[in-house]
PDBQT receptor file of N, H, CA, C and O in Angstrom, charges set to zero:
ATOM      1  N   PHE A   1     135.910 145.423  55.315  1.00  0.00    +0.000 N 
ATOM      2  CA  PHE A   1     136.825 146.211  56.121  1.00  0.00    +0.000 C 
ATOM      3  C   PHE A   1     137.887 146.884  55.242  1.00  0.00    +0.000 C 
ATOM      4  O   PHE A   1     138.143 148.081  55.375  1.00  0.00    +0.000 OA
ATOM      5  N   ILE A   2     138.502 146.104  54.343  1.00  0.00    +0.000 N 
ATOM      6  H   ILE A   2     138.294 145.132  54.234  1.00  0.00    +0.000 HD
ATOM      7  CA  ILE A   2     139.525 146.664  53.459  1.00  0.00    +0.000 C 
ATOM      8  C   ILE A   2     138.905 147.711  52.536  1.00  0.00    +0.000 C 
ATOM      9  O   ILE A   2     139.481 148.781  52.336  1.00  0.00    +0.000 OA
ATOM     10  N   ASN A   3     137.746 147.413  51.979  1.00  0.00    +0.000 N 
ATOM     11  H   ASN A   3     137.278 146.545  52.141  1.00  0.00    +0.000 HD
ATOM     12  CA  ASN A   3     137.073 148.389  51.119  1.00  0.00    +0.000 C 
ATOM     13  C   ASN A   3     136.708 149.650  51.889  1.00  0.00    +0.000 C 
ATOM     14  O   ASN A   3     136.812 150.755  51.356  1.00  0.00    +0.000 OA
ATOM     15  N   TYR A   4     136.285 149.494  53.125  1.00  0.00    +0.000 N 
ATOM     16  H   TYR A   4     136.200 148.596  53.558  1.00  0.00    +0.000 HD
ATOM     17  CA  TYR A   4     135.925 150.647  53.952  1.00  0.00    +0.000 C 
ATOM     18  C   TYR A   4     137.146 151.538  54.181  1.00  0.00    +0.000 C 
ATOM     19  O   TYR A   4     137.072 152.751  53.986  1.00  0.00    +0.000 OA
ATOM     20  N   LEU A   5     138.269 150.944  54.593  1.00  0.00    +0.000 N 
ATOM     21  H   LEU A   5     138.330 149.958  54.751  1.00  0.00    +0.000 HD
ATOM     22  CA  LEU A   5     139.478 151.739  54.847  1.00  0.00    +0.000 C 
ATOM     23  C   LEU A   5     140.054 152.333  53.563  1.00  0.00    +0.000 C 
ATOM     24  O   LEU A   5     140.661 153.403  53.584  1.00  0.00    +0.000 OA
ATOM     25  N   SER A   6     139.860 151.632  52.446  1.00  0.00    +0.000 N 
ATOM     26  H   SER A   6     139.367 150.762  52.428  1.00  0.00    +0.000 HD
ATOM     27  CA  SER A   6     140.371 152.113  51.164  1.00  0.00    +0.000 C 
ATOM     28  C   SER A   6     139.484 153.198  50.566  1.00  0.00    +0.000 C 
ATOM     29  O   SER A   6     139.901 153.930  49.668  1.00  0.00    +0.000 OA
ATOM     30  N   GLU A   7     138.265 153.294  51.068  1.00  0.00    +0.000 N 
ATOM     31  H   GLU A   7     137.927 152.699  51.798  1.00  0.00    +0.000 HD
ATOM     32  CA  GLU A   7     137.256 154.232  50.571  1.00  0.00    +0.000 C 
ATOM     33  C   GLU A   7     136.898 153.965  49.119  1.00  0.00    +0.000 C 
ATOM     34  O   GLU A   7     136.477 154.873  48.401  1.00  0.00    +0.000 OA
ATOM     35  N   LYS A   8     137.066 152.703  48.678  1.00  0.00    +0.000 N 
ATOM     36  H   LYS A   8     137.407 151.965  49.260  1.00  0.00    +0.000 HD
ATOM     37  CA  LYS A   8     136.637 152.269  47.347  1.00  0.00    +0.000 C 
ATOM     38  C   LYS A   8     136.609 150.743  47.332  1.00  0.00    +0.000 C 
ATOM     39  O   LYS A   8     137.155 150.102  48.229  1.00  0.00    +0.000 OA
ATOM     40  N   ASN A   9     135.989 150.174  46.337  1.00  0.00    +0.000 N 
ATOM     41  H   ASN A   9     135.546 150.695  45.608  1.00  0.00    +0.000 HD
ATOM     42  CA  ASN A   9     135.892 148.722  46.225  1.00  0.00    +0.000 C 
ATOM     43  C   ASN A   9     137.135 148.152  45.561  1.00  0.00    +0.000 C 
ATOM     44  O   ASN A   9     137.254 148.167  44.336  1.00  0.00    +0.000 OA
ATOM     45  N   VAL A  10     138.055 147.651  46.366  1.00  0.00    +0.000 N 
ATOM     46  H   VAL A  10     137.958 147.639  47.361  1.00  0.00    +0.000 HD
ATOM     47  CA  VAL A  10     139.295 147.078  45.844  1.00  0.00    +0.000 C 
ATOM     48  C   VAL A  10     139.334 145.565  46.019  1.00  0.00    +0.000 C 
ATOM     49  O   VAL A  10     140.159 144.890  45.403  1.00  0.00    +0.000 OA
ATOM     50  N   MET A  11     138.445 145.026  46.857  1.00  0.00    +0.000 N 
ATOM     51  H   MET A  11     137.775 145.574  47.357  1.00  0.00    +0.000 HD
ATOM     52  CA  MET A  11     138.376 143.584  47.119  1.00  0.00    +0.000 C 
ATOM     53  C   MET A  11     136.939 143.128  46.925  1.00  0.00    +0.000 C 
ATOM     54  O   MET A  11     135.997 143.863  47.223  1.00  0.00    +0.000 OA
ATOM     55  N   SER A  12     136.778 141.902  46.422  1.00  0.00    +0.000 N 
ATOM     56  H   SER A  12     137.543 141.305  46.181  1.00  0.00    +0.000 HD
ATOM     57  CA  SER A  12     135.428 141.370  46.302  1.00  0.00    +0.000 C 
ATOM     58  C   SER A  12     134.939 140.916  47.678  1.00  0.00    +0.000 C 
ATOM     59  O   SER A  12     135.717 140.457  48.514  1.00  0.00    +0.000 OA
ATOM     60  N   VAL A  13     133.645 141.054  47.883  1.00  0.00    +0.000 N 
ATOM     61  H   VAL A  13     133.014 141.427  47.203  1.00  0.00    +0.000 HD
ATOM     62  CA  VAL A  13     133.050 140.728  49.175  1.00  0.00    +0.000 C 
ATOM     63  C   VAL A  13     131.893 139.768  48.940  1.00  0.00    +0.000 C 
ATOM     64  O   VAL A  13     131.014 140.029  48.119  1.00  0.00    +0.000 OA
ATOM     65  N   GLY A  14     131.899 138.661  49.664  1.00  0.00    +0.000 N 
ATOM     66  H   GLY A  14     132.613 138.449  50.332  1.00  0.00    +0.000 HD
ATOM     67  CA  GLY A  14     130.804 137.711  49.565  1.00  0.00    +0.000 C 
ATOM     68  C   GLY A  14     129.697 138.079  50.536  1.00  0.00    +0.000 C 
ATOM     69  O   GLY A  14     129.921 138.805  51.505  1.00  0.00    +0.000 OA
ATOM     70  N   ASP A  15     128.501 137.573  50.269  1.00  0.00    +0.000 N 
ATOM     71  H   ASP A  15     128.319 136.984  49.482  1.00  0.00    +0.000 HD
ATOM     72  CA  ASP A  15     127.396 137.863  51.174  1.00  0.00    +0.000 C 
ATOM     73  C   ASP A  15     126.796 136.593  51.765  1.00  0.00    +0.000 C 
ATOM     74  O   ASP A  15     125.726 136.622  52.374  1.00  0.00    +0.000 OA
ATOM     75  N   GLY A  16     127.499 135.475  51.577  1.00  0.00    +0.000 N 
ATOM     76  H   GLY A  16     128.368 135.451  51.083  1.00  0.00    +0.000 HD
ATOM     77  CA  GLY A  16     127.017 134.213  52.108  1.00  0.00    +0.000 C 
ATOM     78  C   GLY A  16     128.047 133.579  53.032  1.00  0.00    +0.000 C 
ATOM     79  O   GLY A  16     128.991 134.230  53.482  1.00  0.00    +0.000 OA
ATOM     80  N   LEU A  17     127.845 132.303  53.301  1.00  0.00    +0.000 N 
ATOM     81  H   LEU A  17     127.078 131.774  52.935  1.00  0.00    +0.000 HD
ATOM     82  CA  LEU A  17     128.743 131.584  54.194  1.00  0.00    +0.000 C 
ATOM     83  C   LEU A  17     129.925 130.943  53.474  1.00  0.00    +0.000 C 
ATOM     84  O   LEU A  17     130.883 130.511  54.115  1.00  0.00    +0.000 OA
ATOM     85  N   GLU A  18     129.862 130.881  52.155  1.00  0.00    +0.000 N 
ATOM     86  H   GLU A  18     129.084 131.232  51.634  1.00  0.00    +0.000 HD
ATOM     87  CA  GLU A  18     130.946 130.263  51.389  1.00  0.00    +0.000 C 
ATOM     88  C   GLU A  18     132.170 131.179  51.368  1.00  0.00    +0.000 C 
ATOM     89  O   GLU A  18     132.050 132.396  51.231  1.00  0.00    +0.000 OA
ATOM     90  N   ALA A  19     133.343 130.572  51.507  1.00  0.00    +0.000 N 
ATOM     91  H   ALA A  19     133.440 129.583  51.619  1.00  0.00    +0.000 HD
ATOM     92  CA  ALA A  19     134.585 131.346  51.522  1.00  0.00    +0.000 C 
ATOM     93  C   ALA A  19     134.751 132.115  50.213  1.00  0.00    +0.000 C 
ATOM     94  O   ALA A  19     134.539 131.562  49.134  1.00  0.00    +0.000 OA
ATOM     95  N   GLN A  20     135.125 133.372  50.308  1.00  0.00    +0.000 N 
ATOM     96  H   GLN A  20     135.297 133.821  51.185  1.00  0.00    +0.000 HD
ATOM     97  CA  GLN A  20     135.316 134.225  49.135  1.00  0.00    +0.000 C 
ATOM     98  C   GLN A  20     136.785 134.296  48.745  1.00  0.00    +0.000 C 
ATOM     99  O   GLN A  20     137.109 134.240  47.559  1.00  0.00    +0.000 OA
ATOM    100  N   THR A  21     137.676 134.416  49.717  1.00  0.00    +0.000 N 
ATOM    101  H   THR A  21     137.413 134.462  50.680  1.00  0.00    +0.000 HD
ATOM    102  CA  THR A  21     139.103 134.608  49.456  1.00  0.00    +0.000 C 
ATOM    103  C   THR A  21     139.786 133.261  49.259  1.00  0.00    +0.000 C 
ATOM    104  O   THR A  21     139.752 132.396  50.134  1.00  0.00    +0.000 OA
ATOM    105  N   LYS A  22     140.408 133.102  48.094  1.00  0.00    +0.000 N 
ATOM    106  H   LYS A  22     140.436 133.805  47.383  1.00  0.00    +0.000 HD
ATOM    107  CA  LYS A  22     141.125 131.864  47.777  1.00  0.00    +0.000 C 
ATOM    108  C   LYS A  22     142.640 132.061  47.812  1.00  0.00    +0.000 C 
ATOM    109  O   LYS A  22     143.381 131.130  48.130  1.00  0.00    +0.000 OA
ATOM    110  N   VAL A  23     143.098 133.259  47.487  1.00  0.00    +0.000 N 
ATOM    111  H   VAL A  23     142.497 134.015  47.228  1.00  0.00    +0.000 HD
ATOM    112  CA  VAL A  23     144.536 133.566  47.496  1.00  0.00    +0.000 C 
ATOM    113  C   VAL A  23     144.763 134.827  48.332  1.00  0.00    +0.000 C 
ATOM    114  O   VAL A  23     143.867 135.659  48.472  1.00  0.00    +0.000 OA
ATOM    115  N   ILE A  24     145.952 134.955  48.876  1.00  0.00    +0.000 N 
ATOM    116  H   ILE A  24     146.680 134.278  48.762  1.00  0.00    +0.000 HD
ATOM    117  CA  ILE A  24     146.303 136.124  49.680  1.00  0.00    +0.000 C 
ATOM    118  C   ILE A  24     146.515 137.320  48.756  1.00  0.00    +0.000 C 
ATOM    119  O   ILE A  24     147.198 137.222  47.736  1.00  0.00    +0.000 OA
ATOM    120  N   SER A  25     145.923 138.433  49.127  1.00  0.00    +0.000 N 
ATOM    121  H   SER A  25     145.368 138.512  49.955  1.00  0.00    +0.000 HD
ATOM    122  CA  SER A  25     146.115 139.664  48.369  1.00  0.00    +0.000 C 
ATOM    123  C   SER A  25     146.208 140.827  49.355  1.00  0.00    +0.000 C 
ATOM    124  O   SER A  25     145.805 140.712  50.513  1.00  0.00    +0.000 OA
ATOM    125  N   HIS A  26     146.741 141.933  48.879  1.00  0.00    +0.000 N 
ATOM    126  H   HIS A  26     147.068 142.026  47.939  1.00  0.00    +0.000 HD
ATOM    127  CA  HIS A  26     146.877 143.089  49.764  1.00  0.00    +0.000 C 
ATOM    128  C   HIS A  26     146.563 144.375  49.025  1.00  0.00    +0.000 C 
ATOM    129  O   HIS A  26     146.553 144.428  47.795  1.00  0.00    +0.000 OA
ATOM    130  N   HIS A  27     146.311 145.388  49.796  1.00  0.00    +0.000 N 
ATOM    131  H   HIS A  27     146.319 145.345  50.795  1.00  0.00    +0.000 HD
ATOM    132  CA  HIS A  27     146.067 146.728  49.267  1.00  0.00    +0.000 C 
ATOM    133  C   HIS A  27     146.774 147.704  50.204  1.00  0.00    +0.000 C 
ATOM    134  O   HIS A  27     146.764 147.521  51.421  1.00  0.00    +0.000 OA
ATOM    135  N   VAL A  28     147.377 148.723  49.640  1.00  0.00    +0.000 N 
ATOM    136  H   VAL A  28     147.385 148.871  48.652  1.00  0.00    +0.000 HD
ATOM    137  CA  VAL A  28     148.136 149.704  50.427  1.00  0.00    +0.000 C 
ATOM    138  C   VAL A  28     147.336 150.999  50.516  1.00  0.00    +0.000 C 
ATOM    139  O   VAL A  28     146.839 151.507  49.510  1.00  0.00    +0.000 OA
ATOM    140  N   VAL A  29     147.220 151.523  51.729  1.00  0.00    +0.000 N 
ATOM    141  H   VAL A  29     147.624 151.110  52.546  1.00  0.00    +0.000 HD
ATOM    142  CA  VAL A  29     146.542 152.804  51.947  1.00  0.00    +0.000 C 
ATOM    143  C   VAL A  29     147.431 153.691  52.809  1.00  0.00    +0.000 C 
ATOM    144  O   VAL A  29     148.321 153.210  53.511  1.00  0.00    +0.000 OA
ATOM    145  N   ALA A  30     147.176 154.982  52.745  1.00  0.00    +0.000 N 
ATOM    146  H   ALA A  30     146.453 155.373  52.175  1.00  0.00    +0.000 HD
ATOM    147  CA  ALA A  30     147.905 155.922  53.602  1.00  0.00    +0.000 C 
ATOM    148  C   ALA A  30     147.398 155.785  55.035  1.00  0.00    +0.000 C 
ATOM    149  O   ALA A  30     146.204 155.590  55.259  1.00  0.00    +0.000 OA
ATOM    150  N   ASP A  31     148.289 155.883  55.981  1.00  0.00    +0.000 N 
ATOM    151  H   ASP A  31     149.260 156.041  55.798  1.00  0.00    +0.000 HD
ATOM    152  CA  ASP A  31     147.923 155.866  57.392  1.00  0.00    +0.000 C 
ATOM    153  C   ASP A  31     147.149 157.159  57.671  1.00  0.00    +0.000 C 
ATOM    154  O   ASP A  31     147.678 158.247  57.442  1.00  0.00    +0.000 OA
ATOM    155  N   PRO A  32     145.912 157.061  58.158  1.00  0.00    +0.000 N 
ATOM    156  CA  PRO A  32     145.129 158.279  58.383  1.00  0.00    +0.000 C 
ATOM    157  C   PRO A  32     145.711 159.201  59.453  1.00  0.00    +0.000 C 
ATOM    158  O   PRO A  32     145.394 160.390  59.489  1.00  0.00    +0.000 OA
ATOM    159  N   ARG A  33     146.555 158.660  60.315  1.00  0.00    +0.000 N 
ATOM    160  H   ARG A  33     146.813 157.695  60.286  1.00  0.00    +0.000 HD
ATOM    161  CA  ARG A  33     147.171 159.487  61.368  1.00  0.00    +0.000 C 
ATOM    162  C   ARG A  33     148.485 160.103  60.926  1.00  0.00    +0.000 C 
ATOM    163  O   ARG A  33     148.958 161.068  61.527  1.00  0.00    +0.000 OA
ATOM    164  N   ASN A  34     149.078 159.544  59.869  1.00  0.00    +0.000 N 
ATOM    165  H   ASN A  34     148.694 158.760  59.380  1.00  0.00    +0.000 HD
ATOM    166  CA  ASN A  34     150.367 160.045  59.392  1.00  0.00    +0.000 C 
ATOM    167  C   ASN A  34     150.463 159.767  57.901  1.00  0.00    +0.000 C 
ATOM    168  O   ASN A  34     150.772 158.645  57.500  1.00  0.00    +0.000 OA
ATOM    169  N   LYS A  35     150.206 160.757  57.086  1.00  0.00    +0.000 N 
ATOM    170  H   LYS A  35     149.955 161.668  57.412  1.00  0.00    +0.000 HD
ATOM    171  CA  LYS A  35     150.150 160.582  55.626  1.00  0.00    +0.000 C 
ATOM    172  C   LYS A  35     151.492 160.170  55.023  1.00  0.00    +0.000 C 
ATOM    173  O   LYS A  35     151.550 159.806  53.849  1.00  0.00    +0.000 OA
ATOM    174  N   HIS A  36     152.556 160.220  55.796  1.00  0.00    +0.000 N 
ATOM    175  H   HIS A  36     152.508 160.516  56.750  1.00  0.00    +0.000 HD
ATOM    176  CA  HIS A  36     153.868 159.808  55.300  1.00  0.00    +0.000 C 
ATOM    177  C   HIS A  36     154.115 158.316  55.503  1.00  0.00    +0.000 C 
ATOM    178  O   HIS A  36     155.148 157.786  55.094  1.00  0.00    +0.000 OA
ATOM    179  N   ARG A  37     153.165 157.653  56.130  1.00  0.00    +0.000 N 
ATOM    180  H   ARG A  37     152.326 158.083  56.462  1.00  0.00    +0.000 HD
ATOM    181  CA  ARG A  37     153.283 156.212  56.378  1.00  0.00    +0.000 C 
ATOM    182  C   ARG A  37     152.214 155.473  55.588  1.00  0.00    +0.000 C 
ATOM    183  O   ARG A  37     151.165 156.031  55.264  1.00  0.00    +0.000 OA
ATOM    184  N   ARG A  38     152.496 154.202  55.280  1.00  0.00    +0.000 N 
ATOM    185  H   ARG A  38     153.348 153.749  55.543  1.00  0.00    +0.000 HD
ATOM    186  CA  ARG A  38     151.541 153.369  54.566  1.00  0.00    +0.000 C 
ATOM    187  C   ARG A  38     151.110 152.203  55.447  1.00  0.00    +0.000 C 
ATOM    188  O   ARG A  38     151.850 151.754  56.322  1.00  0.00    +0.000 OA
ATOM    189  N   MET A  39     149.906 151.730  55.198  1.00  0.00    +0.000 N 
ATOM    190  H   MET A  39     149.305 152.094  54.487  1.00  0.00    +0.000 HD
ATOM    191  CA  MET A  39     149.417 150.532  55.870  1.00  0.00    +0.000 C 
ATOM    192  C   MET A  39     149.122 149.482  54.795  1.00  0.00    +0.000 C 
ATOM    193  O   MET A  39     148.537 149.788  53.757  1.00  0.00    +0.000 OA
ATOM    194  N   PHE A  40     149.531 148.259  55.057  1.00  0.00    +0.000 N 
ATOM    195  H   PHE A  40     150.007 148.010  55.900  1.00  0.00    +0.000 HD
ATOM    196  CA  PHE A  40     149.236 147.147  54.168  1.00  0.00    +0.000 C 
ATOM    197  C   PHE A  40     148.047 146.391  54.752  1.00  0.00    +0.000 C 
ATOM    198  O   PHE A  40     148.124 145.855  55.858  1.00  0.00    +0.000 OA
ATOM    199  N   LEU A  41     146.961 146.353  54.011  1.00  0.00    +0.000 N 
ATOM    200  H   LEU A  41     146.899 146.788  53.113  1.00  0.00    +0.000 HD
ATOM    201  CA  LEU A  41     145.767 145.621  54.418  1.00  0.00    +0.000 C 
ATOM    202  C   LEU A  41     145.783 144.295  53.678  1.00  0.00    +0.000 C 
ATOM    203  O   LEU A  41     145.782 144.269  52.447  1.00  0.00    +0.000 OA
ATOM    204  N   VAL A  42     145.798 143.208  54.412  1.00  0.00    +0.000 N 
ATOM    205  H   VAL A  42     145.800 143.229  55.411  1.00  0.00    +0.000 HD
ATOM    206  CA  VAL A  42     145.991 141.885  53.819  1.00  0.00    +0.000 C 
ATOM    207  C   VAL A  42     144.729 141.047  53.970  1.00  0.00    +0.000 C 
ATOM    208  O   VAL A  42     144.185 140.909  55.066  1.00  0.00    +0.000 OA
ATOM    209  N   ASP A  43     144.275 140.494  52.854  1.00  0.00    +0.000 N 
ATOM    210  H   ASP A  43     144.717 140.607  51.964  1.00  0.00    +0.000 HD
ATOM    211  CA  ASP A  43     143.120 139.599  52.846  1.00  0.00    +0.000 C 
ATOM    212  C   ASP A  43     143.642 138.179  52.671  1.00  0.00    +0.000 C 
ATOM    213  O   ASP A  43     144.351 137.889  51.707  1.00  0.00    +0.000 OA
ATOM    214  N   THR A  44     143.296 137.303  53.594  1.00  0.00    +0.000 N 
ATOM    215  H   THR A  44     142.721 137.539  54.377  1.00  0.00    +0.000 HD
ATOM    216  CA  THR A  44     143.771 135.922  53.557  1.00  0.00    +0.000 C 
ATOM    217  C   THR A  44     142.595 134.956  53.538  1.00  0.00    +0.000 C 
ATOM    218  O   THR A  44     141.502 135.298  53.991  1.00  0.00    +0.000 OA
ATOM    219  N   PRO A  45     142.811 133.760  53.020  1.00  0.00    +0.000 N 
ATOM    220  CA  PRO A  45     141.774 132.739  53.168  1.00  0.00    +0.000 C 
ATOM    221  C   PRO A  45     141.550 132.475  54.655  1.00  0.00    +0.000 C 
ATOM    222  O   PRO A  45     142.469 132.622  55.461  1.00  0.00    +0.000 OA
ATOM    223  N   GLY A  46     140.348 132.092  55.009  1.00  0.00    +0.000 N 
ATOM    224  H   GLY A  46     139.601 131.973  54.354  1.00  0.00    +0.000 HD
ATOM    225  CA  GLY A  46     140.030 131.836  56.402  1.00  0.00    +0.000 C 
ATOM    226  C   GLY A  46     140.323 130.400  56.806  1.00  0.00    +0.000 C 
ATOM    227  O   GLY A  46     140.611 129.544  55.970  1.00  0.00    +0.000 OA
ATOM    228  N   PHE A  47     140.245 130.166  58.077  1.00  0.00    +0.000 N 
ATOM    229  H   PHE A  47     140.011 130.862  58.756  1.00  0.00    +0.000 HD
ATOM    230  CA  PHE A  47     140.420 128.820  58.611  1.00  0.00    +0.000 C 
ATOM    231  C   PHE A  47     139.062 128.121  58.655  1.00  0.00    +0.000 C 
ATOM    232  O   PHE A  47     138.020 128.760  58.510  1.00  0.00    +0.000 OA
ATOM    233  N   ASP A  48     139.084 126.829  58.851  1.00  0.00    +0.000 N 
ATOM    234  H   ASP A  48     139.930 126.310  58.969  1.00  0.00    +0.000 HD
ATOM    235  CA  ASP A  48     137.871 126.006  58.900  1.00  0.00    +0.000 C 
ATOM    236  C   ASP A  48     137.165 125.931  57.554  1.00  0.00    +0.000 C 
ATOM    237  O   ASP A  48     135.943 125.792  57.502  1.00  0.00    +0.000 OA
ATOM    238  N   ASP A  49     137.917 126.023  56.470  1.00  0.00    +0.000 N 
ATOM    239  H   ASP A  49     138.910 126.136  56.512  1.00  0.00    +0.000 HD
ATOM    240  CA  ASP A  49     137.372 125.905  55.115  1.00  0.00    +0.000 C 
ATOM    241  C   ASP A  49     137.314 124.423  54.751  1.00  0.00    +0.000 C 
ATOM    242  O   ASP A  49     138.259 123.681  55.018  1.00  0.00    +0.000 OA
ATOM    243  N   ASP A  50     136.228 123.998  54.154  1.00  0.00    +0.000 N 
ATOM    244  H   ASP A  50     135.461 124.601  53.937  1.00  0.00    +0.000 HD
ATOM    245  CA  ASP A  50     136.095 122.593  53.755  1.00  0.00    +0.000 C 
ATOM    246  C   ASP A  50     137.033 122.207  52.627  1.00  0.00    +0.000 C 
ATOM    247  O   ASP A  50     137.382 121.034  52.489  1.00  0.00    +0.000 OA
ATOM    248  N   ASP A  51     137.453 123.185  51.807  1.00  0.00    +0.000 N 
ATOM    249  H   ASP A  51     137.170 124.137  51.919  1.00  0.00    +0.000 HD
ATOM    250  CA  ASP A  51     138.280 122.894  50.629  1.00  0.00    +0.000 C 
ATOM    251  C   ASP A  51     139.780 122.904  50.907  1.00  0.00    +0.000 C 
ATOM    252  O   ASP A  51     140.542 122.262  50.185  1.00  0.00    +0.000 OA
ATOM    253  N   VAL A  52     140.213 123.616  51.936  1.00  0.00    +0.000 N 
ATOM    254  H   VAL A  52     139.594 124.138  52.523  1.00  0.00    +0.000 HD
ATOM    255  CA  VAL A  52     141.640 123.771  52.210  1.00  0.00    +0.000 C 
ATOM    256  C   VAL A  52     141.891 123.522  53.701  1.00  0.00    +0.000 C 
ATOM    257  O   VAL A  52     141.187 124.060  54.555  1.00  0.00    +0.000 OA
ATOM    258  N   ALA A  53     142.892 122.708  54.001  1.00  0.00    +0.000 N 
ATOM    259  H   ALA A  53     143.464 122.271  53.307  1.00  0.00    +0.000 HD
ATOM    260  CA  ALA A  53     143.234 122.424  55.398  1.00  0.00    +0.000 C 
ATOM    261  C   ALA A  53     143.795 123.673  56.078  1.00  0.00    +0.000 C 
ATOM    262  O   ALA A  53     144.447 124.501  55.441  1.00  0.00    +0.000 OA
ATOM    263  N   ASP A  54     143.534 123.795  57.365  1.00  0.00    +0.000 N 
ATOM    264  H   ASP A  54     143.005 123.123  57.882  1.00  0.00    +0.000 HD
ATOM    265  CA  ASP A  54     144.035 124.946  58.127  1.00  0.00    +0.000 C 
ATOM    266  C   ASP A  54     145.547 125.076  58.013  1.00  0.00    +0.000 C 
ATOM    267  O   ASP A  54     146.065 126.188  57.911  1.00  0.00    +0.000 OA
ATOM    268  N   ARG A  55     146.256 123.961  58.031  1.00  0.00    +0.000 N 
ATOM    269  H   ARG A  55     145.835 123.057  58.114  1.00  0.00    +0.000 HD
ATOM    270  CA  ARG A  55     147.725 124.001  57.939  1.00  0.00    +0.000 C 
ATOM    271  C   ARG A  55     148.170 124.608  56.606  1.00  0.00    +0.000 C 
ATOM    272  O   ARG A  55     149.147 125.355  56.564  1.00  0.00    +0.000 OA
ATOM    273  N   GLU A  56     147.465 124.294  55.525  1.00  0.00    +0.000 N 
ATOM    274  H   GLU A  56     146.671 123.687  55.559  1.00  0.00    +0.000 HD
ATOM    275  CA  GLU A  56     147.778 124.860  54.206  1.00  0.00    +0.000 C 
ATOM    276  C   GLU A  56     147.567 126.372  54.203  1.00  0.00    +0.000 C 
ATOM    277  O   GLU A  56     148.382 127.115  53.657  1.00  0.00    +0.000 OA
ATOM    278  N   VAL A  57     146.482 126.820  54.808  1.00  0.00    +0.000 N 
ATOM    279  H   VAL A  57     145.820 126.216  55.252  1.00  0.00    +0.000 HD
ATOM    280  CA  VAL A  57     146.224 128.262  54.901  1.00  0.00    +0.000 C 
ATOM    281  C   VAL A  57     147.345 128.931  55.691  1.00  0.00    +0.000 C 
ATOM    282  O   VAL A  57     147.864 129.967  55.275  1.00  0.00    +0.000 OA
ATOM    283  N   LEU A  58     147.717 128.354  56.816  1.00  0.00    +0.000 N 
ATOM    284  H   LEU A  58     147.295 127.513  57.155  1.00  0.00    +0.000 HD
ATOM    285  CA  LEU A  58     148.784 128.907  57.640  1.00  0.00    +0.000 C 
ATOM    286  C   LEU A  58     150.111 128.933  56.882  1.00  0.00    +0.000 C 
ATOM    287  O   LEU A  58     150.848 129.916  56.963  1.00  0.00    +0.000 OA
ATOM    288  N   ASP A  59     150.422 127.869  56.149  1.00  0.00    +0.000 N 
ATOM    289  H   ASP A  59     149.824 127.070  56.083  1.00  0.00    +0.000 HD
ATOM    290  CA  ASP A  59     151.657 127.840  55.351  1.00  0.00    +0.000 C 
ATOM    291  C   ASP A  59     151.659 128.936  54.291  1.00  0.00    +0.000 C 
ATOM    292  O   ASP A  59     152.692 129.557  54.040  1.00  0.00    +0.000 OA
ATOM    293  N   ARG A  60     150.514 129.175  53.673  1.00  0.00    +0.000 N 
ATOM    294  H   ARG A  60     149.675 128.671  53.877  1.00  0.00    +0.000 HD
ATOM    295  CA  ARG A  60     150.421 130.243  52.664  1.00  0.00    +0.000 C 
ATOM    296  C   ARG A  60     150.672 131.609  53.296  1.00  0.00    +0.000 C 
ATOM    297  O   ARG A  60     151.372 132.444  52.724  1.00  0.00    +0.000 OA
ATOM    298  N   ILE A  61     150.099 131.831  54.474  1.00  0.00    +0.000 N 
ATOM    299  H   ILE A  61     149.530 131.152  54.939  1.00  0.00    +0.000 HD
ATOM    300  CA  ILE A  61     150.299 133.098  55.164  1.00  0.00    +0.000 C 
ATOM    301  C   ILE A  61     151.767 133.280  55.551  1.00  0.00    +0.000 C 
ATOM    302  O   ILE A  61     152.322 134.367  55.396  1.00  0.00    +0.000 OA
ATOM    303  N   ILE A  62     152.380 132.237  56.043  1.00  0.00    +0.000 N 
ATOM    304  H   ILE A  62     151.929 131.353  56.169  1.00  0.00    +0.000 HD
ATOM    305  CA  ILE A  62     153.807 132.283  56.412  1.00  0.00    +0.000 C 
ATOM    306  C   ILE A  62     154.655 132.633  55.197  1.00  0.00    +0.000 C 
ATOM    307  O   ILE A  62     155.537 133.488  55.283  1.00  0.00    +0.000 OA
ATOM    308  N   GLU A  63     154.401 131.985  54.073  1.00  0.00    +0.000 N 
ATOM    309  H   GLU A  63     153.685 131.290  54.003  1.00  0.00    +0.000 HD
ATOM    310  CA  GLU A  63     155.172 132.252  52.862  1.00  0.00    +0.000 C 
ATOM    311  C   GLU A  63     154.958 133.690  52.378  1.00  0.00    +0.000 C 
ATOM    312  O   GLU A  63     155.903 134.350  51.946  1.00  0.00    +0.000 OA
ATOM    313  N   TRP A  64     153.719 134.166  52.454  1.00  0.00    +0.000 N 
ATOM    314  H   TRP A  64     152.952 133.629  52.806  1.00  0.00    +0.000 HD
ATOM    315  CA  TRP A  64     153.438 135.540  52.036  1.00  0.00    +0.000 C 
ATOM    316  C   TRP A  64     154.224 136.526  52.906  1.00  0.00    +0.000 C 
ATOM    317  O   TRP A  64     154.808 137.483  52.397  1.00  0.00    +0.000 OA
ATOM    318  N   LEU A  65     154.235 136.286  54.205  1.00  0.00    +0.000 N 
ATOM    319  H   LEU A  65     153.761 135.508  54.618  1.00  0.00    +0.000 HD
ATOM    320  CA  LEU A  65     154.959 137.175  55.116  1.00  0.00    +0.000 C 
ATOM    321  C   LEU A  65     156.462 137.155  54.873  1.00  0.00    +0.000 C 
ATOM    322  O   LEU A  65     157.128 138.175  55.047  1.00  0.00    +0.000 OA
ATOM    323  N   LYS A  66     157.001 136.017  54.479  1.00  0.00    +0.000 N 
ATOM    324  H   LYS A  66     156.460 135.188  54.338  1.00  0.00    +0.000 HD
ATOM    325  CA  LYS A  66     158.435 135.914  54.195  1.00  0.00    +0.000 C 
ATOM    326  C   LYS A  66     158.820 136.772  52.990  1.00  0.00    +0.000 C 
ATOM    327  O   LYS A  66     159.922 137.319  52.938  1.00  0.00    +0.000 OA
ATOM    328  N   ASN A  67     157.922 136.883  52.038  1.00  0.00    +0.000 N 
ATOM    329  H   ASN A  67     157.027 136.439  52.081  1.00  0.00    +0.000 HD
ATOM    330  CA  ASN A  67     158.225 137.637  50.806  1.00  0.00    +0.000 C 
ATOM    331  C   ASN A  67     157.850 139.077  50.976  1.00  0.00    +0.000 C 
ATOM    332  O   ASN A  67     158.026 139.873  50.054  1.00  0.00    +0.000 OA
TER     333      ASN A  67
């Protein structure tokens, strides 16, 4: 989705069931409806991961949003 909106490969994409995203990252693109505005596309680890508890993922997202 992020690569599609960015019109280039800016994020790695997995093709299996194993989680690909380990850390939160973002990419900025121009708003297609208003070129004077920007959109932040954020990739986050998913929930229900065997390696990381859901609460840890949520805490990481909260901290990212605070900064």
